[in-house]
Structure formats: structure tokens, C-alpha cells
Short mmCIF file of C-alpha atoms and ligand atoms in Angstrom, two decimals:
data_model
loop_
_atom_site.label_atom_id
_atom_site.label_comp_id
_atom_site.label_asym_id
_atom_site.label_seq_id
_atom_site.Cartn_x
_atom_site.Cartn_y
_atom_site.Cartn_z
CA MET A 1 129.47 24.15 119.77
CA LYS A 2 126.09 25.35 118.66
CA LEU A 3 125.53 28.94 117.64
CA THR A 4 121.99 30.15 117.12
CA ILE A 5 121.53 33.29 115.04
CA LEU A 6 118.26 35.13 115.58
CA GLY A 7 117.50 37.23 112.55
CA GLY A 8 119.21 34.39 110.67
CA GLY A 9 117.76 35.57 107.37
CA GLY A 10 119.42 38.95 107.89
CA PHE A 11 121.73 40.44 105.33
CA ARG A 12 124.86 40.54 107.51
CA VAL A 13 124.69 36.88 108.58
CA PRO A 14 127.15 35.83 105.82
CA LEU A 15 129.74 38.12 107.42
CA VAL A 16 129.46 36.23 110.69
CA TYR A 17 129.53 32.89 108.91
CA GLY A 18 132.56 34.02 106.92
CA ALA A 19 134.40 34.75 110.17
CA LEU A 20 133.46 31.29 111.49
CA LEU A 21 134.83 29.69 108.31
CA GLY A 22 138.24 31.10 109.14
CA ASP A 23 138.27 29.50 112.59
CA HIS A 24 139.73 26.00 112.53
CA ALA A 25 140.79 25.65 116.16
CA ASP A 26 139.38 23.26 118.75
CA GLY A 27 136.27 24.54 120.45
CA ARG A 28 135.10 26.40 117.35
CA VAL A 29 131.47 26.64 116.32
CA THR A 30 130.48 23.47 114.46
CA ARG A 31 126.72 24.00 114.13
CA VAL A 32 124.89 27.14 113.12
CA VAL A 33 121.12 27.35 113.51
CA LEU A 34 119.49 30.22 111.69
CA HIS A 35 116.18 31.44 113.04
CA ASP A 36 113.97 33.98 111.35
CA VAL A 37 110.29 34.80 111.24
CA ASP A 38 110.53 34.86 107.43
CA ALA A 39 111.22 31.53 105.72
CA GLY A 40 112.01 33.18 102.38
CA ARG A 41 114.78 35.26 103.90
CA LEU A 42 116.17 32.13 105.58
CA ARG A 43 116.29 30.33 102.24
CA ALA A 44 118.07 33.27 100.61
CA ILE A 45 120.75 33.54 103.28
CA ALA A 46 121.19 29.77 103.48
CA ARG A 47 122.02 29.83 99.76
CA VAL A 48 124.66 32.52 100.28
CA LEU A 49 126.19 30.56 103.18
CA ALA A 50 126.28 27.35 101.15
CA GLU A 51 128.17 29.12 98.37
CA ARG A 52 130.54 30.67 100.91
CA ALA A 53 131.25 27.28 102.51
CA ALA A 54 132.13 25.62 99.21
CA GLY A 55 135.60 24.08 99.46
CA VAL A 56 135.92 24.53 103.25
CA PRO A 57 136.04 20.97 104.62
CA ASP A 58 135.31 21.85 108.27
CA ALA A 59 132.64 24.45 107.50
CA PRO A 60 130.04 24.67 110.28
CA GLU A 61 126.85 22.81 109.42
CA VAL A 62 123.92 25.17 108.82
CA THR A 63 120.26 24.50 109.52
CA ALA A 64 117.34 26.91 109.44
CA THR A 65 114.05 27.09 111.30
CA THR A 66 111.17 29.45 111.98
CA ASP A 67 110.59 27.81 115.40
CA LEU A 68 112.25 30.03 118.00
CA ASP A 69 112.21 27.55 120.89
CA GLU A 70 113.68 24.80 118.73
CA ALA A 71 116.42 27.20 117.62
CA LEU A 72 117.31 28.14 121.19
CA ARG A 73 117.32 24.72 122.82
CA GLY A 74 120.87 23.56 123.52
CA ALA A 75 122.54 26.69 122.14
CA ASP A 76 125.96 27.60 123.53
CA PHE A 77 125.85 31.06 121.99
CA VAL A 78 122.92 33.06 120.75
CA PHE A 79 123.48 35.99 118.40
CA SER A 80 120.51 38.28 118.28
CA ALA A 81 120.40 40.47 115.19
CA ILE A 82 116.73 41.09 114.58
CA ARG A 83 114.89 44.03 113.06
CA VAL A 84 111.35 44.33 114.36
CA GLY A 85 109.21 45.94 111.65
CA GLY A 86 111.87 45.34 109.00
CA LEU A 87 113.48 48.01 106.88
CA LYS A 88 110.06 49.38 106.05
CA GLY A 89 109.77 50.14 109.75
CA ARG A 90 113.15 51.87 109.68
CA ALA A 91 112.10 54.02 106.73
CA ASP A 92 108.83 54.90 108.48
CA ASP A 93 110.77 55.86 111.61
CA GLU A 94 112.83 58.31 109.57
CA ARG A 95 109.96 59.72 107.56
CA ILE A 96 107.73 60.47 110.54
CA ALA A 97 110.53 62.13 112.49
CA LEU A 98 111.70 64.21 109.54
CA ALA A 99 108.15 65.43 108.94
CA GLU A 100 108.42 66.93 112.44
CA GLY A 101 111.82 68.37 111.61
CA VAL A 102 113.72 66.01 113.94
CA LEU A 103 116.12 63.17 113.31
CA GLY A 104 114.79 59.67 112.65
CA GLN A 105 118.03 57.69 112.63
CA GLU A 106 117.59 54.05 113.69
CA THR A 107 119.57 54.47 116.92
CA VAL A 108 119.72 58.20 117.62
CA GLY A 109 116.90 60.58 118.55
CA ALA A 110 113.25 60.01 117.73
CA GLY A 111 113.91 57.13 115.32
CA GLY A 112 115.96 55.26 117.90
CA ILE A 113 113.18 55.66 120.45
CA ALA A 114 110.52 54.39 118.04
CA PHE A 115 112.74 51.45 117.08
CA GLY A 116 113.48 50.75 120.75
CA LEU A 117 109.80 50.86 121.71
CA ARG A 118 108.89 48.13 119.26
CA THR A 119 112.06 46.06 119.73
CA VAL A 120 112.28 45.88 123.53
CA PRO A 121 109.14 43.73 124.05
CA VAL A 122 110.42 41.23 121.46
CA ALA A 123 113.93 41.22 122.94
CA VAL A 124 112.53 40.64 126.43
CA ASP A 125 110.50 37.70 125.16
CA ILE A 126 113.65 36.24 123.62
CA ALA A 127 115.60 36.79 126.85
CA ARG A 128 112.94 34.97 128.87
CA ARG A 129 113.00 32.05 126.45
CA VAL A 130 116.79 31.85 126.56
CA ALA A 131 116.69 31.85 130.37
CA ARG A 132 114.26 28.94 130.24
CA LEU A 133 115.52 26.88 127.28
CA ALA A 134 119.25 27.60 127.14
CA PRO A 135 120.18 28.87 130.61
CA ASP A 136 123.90 28.30 130.00
CA ALA A 137 123.99 30.15 126.70
CA TRP A 138 125.77 33.47 126.23
CA VAL A 139 123.75 36.00 124.31
CA ILE A 140 125.56 38.41 122.02
CA ASN A 141 123.26 41.24 121.12
CA PHE A 142 123.69 43.00 117.78
CA THR A 143 120.13 44.22 117.67
CA ASN A 144 119.88 48.00 117.54
CA PRO A 145 119.49 50.21 119.44
CA ALA A 146 122.14 47.91 120.90
CA GLY A 147 122.75 49.51 124.31
CA LEU A 148 119.08 49.85 125.15
CA VAL A 149 118.18 46.37 123.90
CA THR A 150 121.09 44.83 125.82
CA GLU A 151 119.92 46.56 129.00
CA ALA A 152 116.36 45.24 128.46
CA MET A 153 117.71 41.70 128.06
CA SER A 154 120.12 42.02 131.00
CA ARG A 155 117.14 42.37 133.33
CA HIS A 156 116.44 38.70 132.56
CA LEU A 157 119.88 37.36 131.70
CA GLY A 158 122.18 39.40 133.92
CA ASP A 159 125.74 39.56 132.62
CA ARG A 160 125.18 36.64 130.23
CA VAL A 161 124.01 39.09 127.59
CA ILE A 162 126.67 41.27 126.03
CA GLY A 163 126.00 43.95 123.44
CA ILE A 164 128.34 44.61 120.55
CA CYS A 165 128.90 47.31 117.98
CA ASP A 166 131.67 47.75 115.46
CA SER A 167 131.80 51.53 115.46
CA PRO A 168 134.09 52.01 118.52
CA VAL A 169 136.38 49.30 117.15
CA GLY A 170 136.52 51.00 113.78
CA LEU A 171 137.22 54.35 115.44
CA GLY A 172 140.01 52.90 117.60
CA ARG A 173 141.52 51.21 114.57
CA ARG A 174 141.48 54.43 112.54
CA VAL A 175 143.00 56.53 115.33
CA ALA A 176 145.72 53.92 115.87
CA ARG A 177 146.40 53.78 112.14
CA VAL A 178 146.88 57.52 111.71
CA LEU A 179 149.17 57.52 114.73
CA GLY A 180 151.27 54.83 113.09
CA ALA A 181 150.46 52.13 115.64
CA ARG A 182 149.15 48.62 115.15
CA PRO A 183 145.63 48.51 116.62
CA ALA A 184 146.60 45.45 118.67
CA GLU A 185 149.37 47.34 120.49
CA ALA A 186 147.26 50.40 121.35
CA TRP A 187 145.04 50.89 124.40
CA VAL A 188 141.97 52.84 123.38
CA ASP A 189 140.48 54.86 126.22
CA TYR A 190 136.84 54.93 125.13
CA VAL A 191 133.63 55.16 127.13
CA GLY A 192 129.99 56.21 126.86
CA LEU A 193 126.77 54.60 125.71
CA ASN A 194 126.36 52.74 122.42
CA HIS A 195 126.69 55.24 119.55
CA LEU A 196 127.43 57.92 122.16
CA GLY A 197 131.04 57.51 123.24
CA TRP A 198 134.37 59.31 123.02
CA VAL A 199 138.00 58.30 122.56
CA ARG A 200 139.74 60.33 125.25
CA GLY A 201 143.20 58.85 124.83
CA LEU A 202 145.18 56.28 122.92
CA ARG A 203 148.08 54.82 124.84
CA ILE A 204 151.00 53.16 123.17
CA ALA A 205 153.67 51.76 125.49
CA GLY A 206 152.29 53.81 128.37
CA ARG A 207 152.25 57.11 126.50
CA ASP A 208 149.09 58.93 125.47
CA GLU A 209 149.49 59.68 121.77
CA LEU A 210 146.12 61.42 121.27
CA PRO A 211 147.51 64.92 121.97
CA ARG A 212 149.89 64.38 119.03
CA LEU A 213 146.91 63.68 116.79
CA LEU A 214 144.88 66.63 118.09
CA ALA A 215 147.79 68.98 117.47
CA ASP A 216 148.23 67.95 113.84
CA PRO A 217 145.66 69.26 111.30
CA VAL A 218 147.05 67.04 108.54
CA LEU A 219 146.64 63.89 110.63
CA LEU A 220 143.19 65.06 111.74
CA GLY A 221 142.11 65.45 108.13
CA SER A 222 143.27 61.97 107.24
CA PHE A 223 140.52 59.81 108.75
CA GLU A 224 136.75 59.56 108.81
CA GLU A 225 135.91 61.15 112.18
CA GLY A 226 138.50 63.87 111.67
CA ARG A 227 136.81 64.94 108.44
CA LEU A 228 133.31 64.50 109.85
CA PHE A 229 133.82 66.72 112.91
CA GLY A 230 136.61 68.99 111.68
CA ALA A 231 139.95 69.66 113.35
CA ASP A 232 138.81 72.73 115.29
CA TRP A 233 135.92 71.03 116.98
CA LEU A 234 137.97 67.94 117.86
CA ARG A 235 140.61 70.17 119.39
CA SER A 236 137.94 71.98 121.40
CA LEU A 237 136.59 68.68 122.65
CA GLY A 238 140.02 67.22 123.32
CA ALA A 239 138.59 63.86 122.30
CA ILE A 240 137.42 61.98 119.21
CA PRO A 241 133.70 61.26 119.34
CA ASN A 242 132.01 58.22 117.89
CA GLU A 243 130.73 59.03 114.39
CA TYR A 244 127.13 58.91 115.65
CA LEU A 245 127.81 62.06 117.68
CA HIS A 246 127.71 63.88 114.37
CA TYR A 247 123.93 63.69 114.76
CA TYR A 248 124.26 65.67 118.01
CA TYR A 249 127.06 68.15 117.34
CA PHE A 250 125.87 68.92 113.81
CA ASN A 251 122.21 68.09 114.26
CA ARG A 252 120.81 70.89 112.13
CA GLU A 253 123.01 70.00 109.18
CA ALA A 254 122.32 66.27 109.56
CA VAL A 255 118.55 66.80 109.67
CA HIS A 256 118.79 69.14 106.70
CA ALA A 257 120.84 66.65 104.67
CA TYR A 258 118.39 63.85 105.46
CA ARG A 259 115.44 66.03 104.44
CA GLU A 260 117.14 66.99 101.20
CA ALA A 261 118.19 63.45 100.32
CA GLY A 262 116.09 61.77 97.64
CA ARG A 263 115.74 58.77 99.95
CA THR A 264 116.63 58.32 103.60
CA ARG A 265 119.06 55.57 104.58
CA GLY A 266 116.21 53.31 105.68
CA ALA A 267 114.30 53.85 102.43
CA PHE A 268 117.44 53.19 100.38
CA LEU A 269 118.15 49.96 102.27
CA ARG A 270 114.50 48.90 102.15
CA ASP A 271 114.60 49.07 98.34
CA GLN A 272 118.13 47.75 97.97
CA GLN A 273 117.51 44.74 100.18
CA ALA A 274 114.16 43.97 98.57
CA GLY A 275 116.04 43.74 95.27
CA PHE A 276 118.62 41.42 96.79
CA TYR A 277 116.14 39.00 98.37
CA ALA A 278 114.02 38.93 95.21
CA GLY A 279 117.14 38.31 93.13
CA VAL A 280 118.40 35.42 95.26
CA ALA A 281 115.00 33.71 95.05
CA ASP A 282 115.91 32.94 91.43
CA PRO A 283 118.07 29.78 91.51
CA ALA A 284 119.85 30.90 88.33
CA VAL A 285 121.28 33.96 90.12
CA PRO A 286 124.69 33.39 91.80
CA ALA A 287 123.75 34.18 95.39
CA LEU A 288 127.16 34.97 96.88
CA GLU A 289 128.08 37.29 94.05
CA LEU A 290 124.84 39.26 94.32
CA TRP A 291 125.19 39.41 98.09
CA ASP A 292 128.74 40.72 97.84
CA ARG A 293 127.83 43.41 95.33
CA THR A 294 124.91 44.50 97.49
CA ARG A 295 127.14 44.55 100.59
CA ALA A 296 129.76 46.69 98.88
CA GLU A 297 127.14 49.23 97.86
CA ARG A 298 125.68 49.27 101.37
CA GLU A 299 129.06 49.87 102.96
CA ALA A 300 130.12 52.56 100.50
CA THR A 301 126.97 54.58 101.18
CA TYR A 302 127.03 54.26 104.99
CA MET A 303 126.40 57.68 106.63
CA ALA A 304 126.61 59.29 103.20
CA GLU A 305 124.35 62.21 104.19
CA ASN A 306 126.51 63.04 107.20
CA ARG A 307 129.67 62.88 105.15
CA GLU A 308 128.11 65.08 102.53
CA ALA A 309 126.92 67.62 105.10
CA ALA A 310 130.45 67.75 106.51
CA GLY A 311 132.17 67.73 103.11
CA ALA A 312 133.99 64.63 104.31
CA GLY A 313 134.14 62.84 100.95
CA GLU A 314 134.11 59.11 100.34
CA ARG A 315 134.85 56.38 102.87
CA GLU A 316 138.30 54.87 102.79
CA ALA A 317 138.81 51.38 101.41
CA GLU A 318 140.14 49.98 104.70
CA ASP A 319 137.06 51.25 106.56
CA LEU A 320 134.67 49.31 104.37
CA SER A 321 134.88 45.92 106.06
CA GLY A 322 136.21 43.83 108.87
CA GLY A 323 134.40 45.13 111.92
CA TYR A 324 131.13 43.58 112.86
CA GLU A 325 131.90 39.91 112.37
CA ASN A 326 135.37 40.09 113.91
CA VAL A 327 134.12 41.61 117.16
CA ALA A 328 131.53 38.85 117.40
CA LEU A 329 134.03 36.09 116.74
CA ALA A 330 136.64 37.54 119.10
CA LEU A 331 134.06 37.76 121.86
CA MET A 332 132.91 34.18 121.36
CA ARG A 333 136.43 32.83 121.25
CA ALA A 334 137.42 34.69 124.39
CA ILE A 335 134.48 33.24 126.32
CA ALA A 336 134.45 29.74 124.86
CA ARG A 337 138.20 29.14 125.02
CA ASP A 338 139.16 31.48 127.83
CA GLU A 339 141.36 33.36 125.35
CA ARG A 340 141.74 36.64 127.19
CA ALA A 341 140.90 39.64 125.04
CA THR A 342 140.17 43.32 125.47
CA LEU A 343 137.10 44.47 123.56
CA ILE A 344 134.83 47.50 123.70
CA LEU A 345 131.43 46.07 124.63
CA ASN A 346 128.03 46.95 126.02
CA VAL A 347 127.80 45.63 129.56
CA ARG A 348 126.31 46.63 132.91
CA ASN A 349 128.07 49.58 134.45
CA ARG A 350 128.82 48.10 137.87
CA GLY A 351 130.33 51.33 139.15
CA THR A 352 132.47 52.12 136.10
CA LEU A 353 130.78 55.49 135.43
CA ALA A 354 129.96 56.97 138.83
CA GLU A 355 127.03 59.03 137.50
CA LEU A 356 125.06 55.95 136.42
CA ASP A 357 123.65 53.14 138.52
CA GLY A 358 125.16 49.67 138.45
CA ASP A 359 122.59 48.14 136.10
CA ALA A 360 122.85 50.79 133.39
CA VAL A 361 124.37 49.26 130.26
CA ILE A 362 127.32 51.30 129.01
CA GLU A 363 129.89 50.87 126.23
CA VAL A 364 133.36 50.43 127.65
CA PRO A 365 136.58 48.45 127.19
CA CYS A 366 136.20 45.06 128.86
CA LEU A 367 138.51 42.22 129.69
CA VAL A 368 136.86 39.08 128.38
CA ASP A 369 137.53 35.55 129.55
CA ALA A 370 135.55 32.37 130.23
CA HIS A 371 133.66 34.18 132.98
CA GLY A 372 132.37 36.90 130.68
CA ALA A 373 133.11 40.57 130.05
CA HIS A 374 134.54 42.64 132.88
CA PRO A 375 134.46 46.41 132.43
CA VAL A 376 137.77 48.16 132.95
CA ALA A 377 138.02 51.19 135.23
CA VAL A 378 138.01 54.43 133.21
CA ASP A 379 138.53 58.11 133.94
CA PRO A 380 135.34 60.11 134.45
CA LEU A 381 133.80 61.75 131.39
CA PRO A 382 133.94 65.55 131.15
CA GLY A 383 130.81 67.45 132.18
CA HIS A 384 129.19 67.90 128.80
CA ALA A 385 129.63 64.23 127.90
CA THR A 386 128.29 63.14 131.28
CA GLY A 387 125.28 65.38 130.66
CA LEU A 388 124.55 63.76 127.30
CA VAL A 389 125.10 60.24 128.60
CA CYS A 390 122.79 60.81 131.59
CA ALA A 391 120.12 62.48 129.45
CA VAL A 392 120.10 59.65 126.90
CA LYS A 393 120.16 56.97 129.62
CA ALA A 394 117.12 58.66 131.19
CA VAL A 395 115.38 58.42 127.81
CA GLU A 396 116.29 54.72 127.55
CA ARG A 397 114.83 54.14 131.00
CA GLU A 398 111.54 55.74 129.90
CA VAL A 399 111.51 53.44 126.86
CA LEU A 400 112.05 50.41 129.10
CA ASP A 401 109.31 51.66 131.39
CA ALA A 402 106.90 52.19 128.49
CA ALA A 403 107.66 48.72 127.13
CA ARG A 404 107.06 47.12 130.54
CA SER A 405 103.91 49.04 131.48
CA GLY A 406 102.45 49.77 128.05
CA SER A 407 102.15 53.39 129.13
CA ARG A 408 101.73 55.86 126.30
CA ALA A 409 102.57 58.66 128.72
CA ALA A 410 105.97 57.05 129.38
CA ALA A 411 106.52 56.82 125.61
CA VAL A 412 105.73 60.52 125.22
CA LYS A 413 108.14 61.26 128.06
CA ALA A 414 110.89 59.24 126.35
CA PHE A 415 110.60 61.33 123.16
CA ALA A 416 110.14 64.62 125.03
CA LEU A 417 113.24 64.15 127.21
CA HIS A 418 115.55 63.39 124.30
CA PRO A 419 118.05 66.21 123.68
CA LEU A 420 117.28 66.06 119.94
CA VAL A 421 113.49 66.45 120.33
CA ASP A 422 112.72 70.11 120.88
CA SER A 423 109.15 70.20 122.21
CA VAL A 424 106.74 68.12 124.26
CA ASN A 425 104.17 68.75 121.52
CA VAL A 426 106.52 67.25 118.96
CA ALA A 427 106.90 64.23 121.24
CA ARG A 428 103.12 63.82 121.44
CA ARG A 429 102.73 64.01 117.68
CA LEU A 430 105.59 61.53 117.22
CA VAL A 431 103.84 59.00 119.44
CA ASP A 432 100.63 59.52 117.45
CA GLY A 433 102.47 59.17 114.15
CA TYR A 434 104.44 56.10 115.15
CA THR A 435 101.56 54.24 116.77
CA ALA A 436 99.48 54.88 113.63
CA VAL A 437 101.96 53.06 111.36
CA HIS A 438 103.65 50.44 113.55
CA PRO A 439 101.62 47.37 114.54
CA GLY A 440 104.46 46.64 117.00
CA LEU A 441 103.42 49.66 119.05
CA ALA A 442 99.79 48.62 119.51
CA TYR A 443 100.59 47.80 123.14
CA LEU A 444 100.92 51.49 124.04
CA ARG A 445 97.73 52.64 125.76
C1 G6P B 501 127.51 50.57 111.96
C2 G6P B 501 126.73 50.65 113.25
C3 G6P B 501 125.71 49.55 113.34
C4 G6P B 501 124.85 49.53 112.10
C5 G6P B 501 125.74 49.41 110.87
C6 G6P B 501 124.99 49.36 109.56
O1 G6P B 501 128.35 49.49 111.98
O2 G6P B 501 127.55 50.61 114.36
O3 G6P B 501 124.96 49.70 114.51
O4 G6P B 501 123.95 48.46 112.17
O5 G6P B 501 126.64 50.46 110.84
O6 G6P B 501 124.39 50.54 109.22
P1 G6P B 501 123.42 50.58 107.95
O7 G6P B 501 123.02 52.00 107.83
O8 G6P B 501 124.17 50.04 106.80
O9 G6P B 501 122.25 49.68 108.33
MN1 MN B 502 126.37 49.95 116.13
#
């Protein structure tokens, strides 16, 4: 089986490869093709993978190329984990939004829109090439903003593109843990859009255990989302939101914390990663060791500003790893070997949430088998959550429209309609600011 990784020089590729190294069963991935637009990044990551594979006799063979069509031809699975504009682009997204007093996070608010506007055209080009060169491949989309990008690709690939994110999995695992259940034996009732979903129940042996959690302040204070949102607010909601909802429910504090921070997340990662790639270019530097140290620092500082704003303290050791790559591997195994699994994924709605049309990509528990990911019926969302989901989906649709038509007016509309952008004038200035710095937005006229 051939797996092609787009964004193959990306920092988290060794996590995926590490998961593959632990898979020795028949039908496993035997060939990995890394594709990247940057040959230097490919060389760096290839070094890390080679060190990781040392001593594993059936390690998947790794090759690297900067030729996209060559990478795609004959692929059984395609992972797309690209970052159009790089981490410099992410830092610019944050800076320009914060200068207007609004959030510039890579997936939420103005930053997510800017990132989406420059990523969608590239993702659509990839989807078209996959349809032509590897029509039987399954595409697993990691590329953020994952829900929006998956929807853009689904217009060309239908249900053969599936979006993934580790944050709902991590949330489900934490809620199960504090309730004393093994994650595998719990049914997590979760739905929404990517980075905009809620756990509304957690059933163990047919019983919903979430009310027990919501009633217990000590349990609520014992995990990440509980500390981030606070017991009172979670009780008011009657649900546990995805951590990214902190940017909505505590927007003022999050924006303030980001403005006060010496460096935004994007700027920190831009510098941190530049150091890593420069370091690995030196053959005397042990690549895997440097990668692992850099990874640990990245994970420990994830959402640090939000945690600080909430007084939530440090992340817990068990939350620091084991999400991203395991979702990807579980999804591939389920499809390739018809090993039935239930995973929270980004797929087309097909009637699951009545308020959205059938083609809208949502994040929802799915049964996965050789035929793909099938969304499971869920209870409707409460009014306020439906309102947010519909508002953000409308924004995503404007982004898709702008990317298709090149219309600057549609781009302004996307920013202006977002619940976290508070004026049409701000939206106009954001479009001006973003088009001035991002070559990837030159298509907007
Ligand atoms: C979470 C999110 C991902 C994001 C990742 C890394 O897992 O769900 O979408 O890519 O964190 O975030 P970072 O800030 O380290 O790039
Ligand atoms: Mn995510």
C-alpha cells in the first residue's frame, strides 16, 4: 500500500510515520512518498524518519519528491497536511487581525478566513489532480482550517475525502478518563463543525454519565476543558465545548492575552521551527533527538495564552501526545482492512444536522468501514449552538465562493459575517491588510 503525504516536509510527519512503524499487520502501508514544495524541508524530515525507522525490519520505505503528480500517481491513500504561506503566513494572519483588535487564530475568526482564502485554491487543485491521477485513492485531510478545506475538496472528490482533527478525540478521551471509563468503552455524543463542536453526552453501557461530571466541581476542575471554561459555564451550557470555543465564549480575554503575549503562537512556531530545520541541516546534529525536543516544547505551549487567560495552568502529561497520528492510522486501517471503527471525522452532512444542507461538511461520529465514513444520527444541537454553526458555515461558504470566483466582495463578506468580526469596516481593512502581505491572495479582484 502506498501512502502519499502532501506537506511531507512538515513537522508532524514523523508522528504519522511513527504510527505506521507500529503497524505490522497484513495490508499495512509499505511505501511512503513524501511530497513538499520545499526540498530542504523534505531532506530534514527524511532524516528524522530514517532515524526513527532504525531497527524496525518492516519499516515502510520512504521516498521524497517535489513533483506533485509523480507523488499522487498510484497512491492508495493521500494525507494532505500542507500550510500555504508557511508559518510566516500564520504569524502575519495573527498580526494583521490583532492590529484590528480581532482574533487571528489559524482556524477561528479572521485568521481562519485568511488562511482558508489562500489554502482553498491550492486544495482544490490537489483534489482535481487526485481525481485524475489517483481516482481510487482516499484522501485524508489534515490541512487547516480542516472542515472548510475538506468541504472544498469534497466538491471534486465526494465522500472520498475525509477530514480529521485530534481535538474532539482528545476531549472525548479526557471526559471518559475523569468519569473513570476506558475511552474505548464510551460513546461520545459530539457534533458541530471542526473546532466548533460540543460533547453533549457520554454514554457508558447505555447510561449518560455526563450529568455526573457536570454536577461535580472537583471532577470539572480536573481536566483541560473544565479548567478552560470553568464549572459554572459548563453547567450553564450542559455540554463540554471543544477547546477552540474558548475563542468564542471568552473572546475578549483571548484577544487580550494574544495582544499582550510577547509573540503570538504563529510567531513562536515560525521561529521555533526555523531553528529546527536549520539545526537538522547540519549532519552532525542528531535529527530525531532535536525533533523530539522541539515537539515536546510545541505541545507543552499549545493554547498557552488561552490557558493563561483562564488561569487553567499547565497541560497534563497524558494530553501531550497520542492524538493526531492515531486518528489517521485508525481511519486508514478501518478503510483499507474493513476494520469497523467509530471515529469523529469531518464528512458531508447528508441530513445529520437538519439545519445544514447535505453537502455541508460537519464534524460528527462516523462508522468507518471499507466503504468510507458514515455519519451517525445525532440529536439536534441546542439553539445557540445551531446559531453559531450556521453562522460559521455561512462564512465558510463565502470563502469557498471567493476562492471560486476571485471576488474580493465575497471575501469581505466572509470576514464581515463572522461572529468574531465586529464591523464591516474592519472586514474591509482586513481584506486590504491580508491581500497586501499574502501573495496567495493575489487572485482576489
Ligand atoms: C490541535 C488542533 C490542530 C492543530 C494542532 C497544532 O491538535 O486540533 O488543528 O493543528 O493542535 O496546533 P499548533 O498551535 O501547535 O500548530
Ligand atoms: Mn484540529
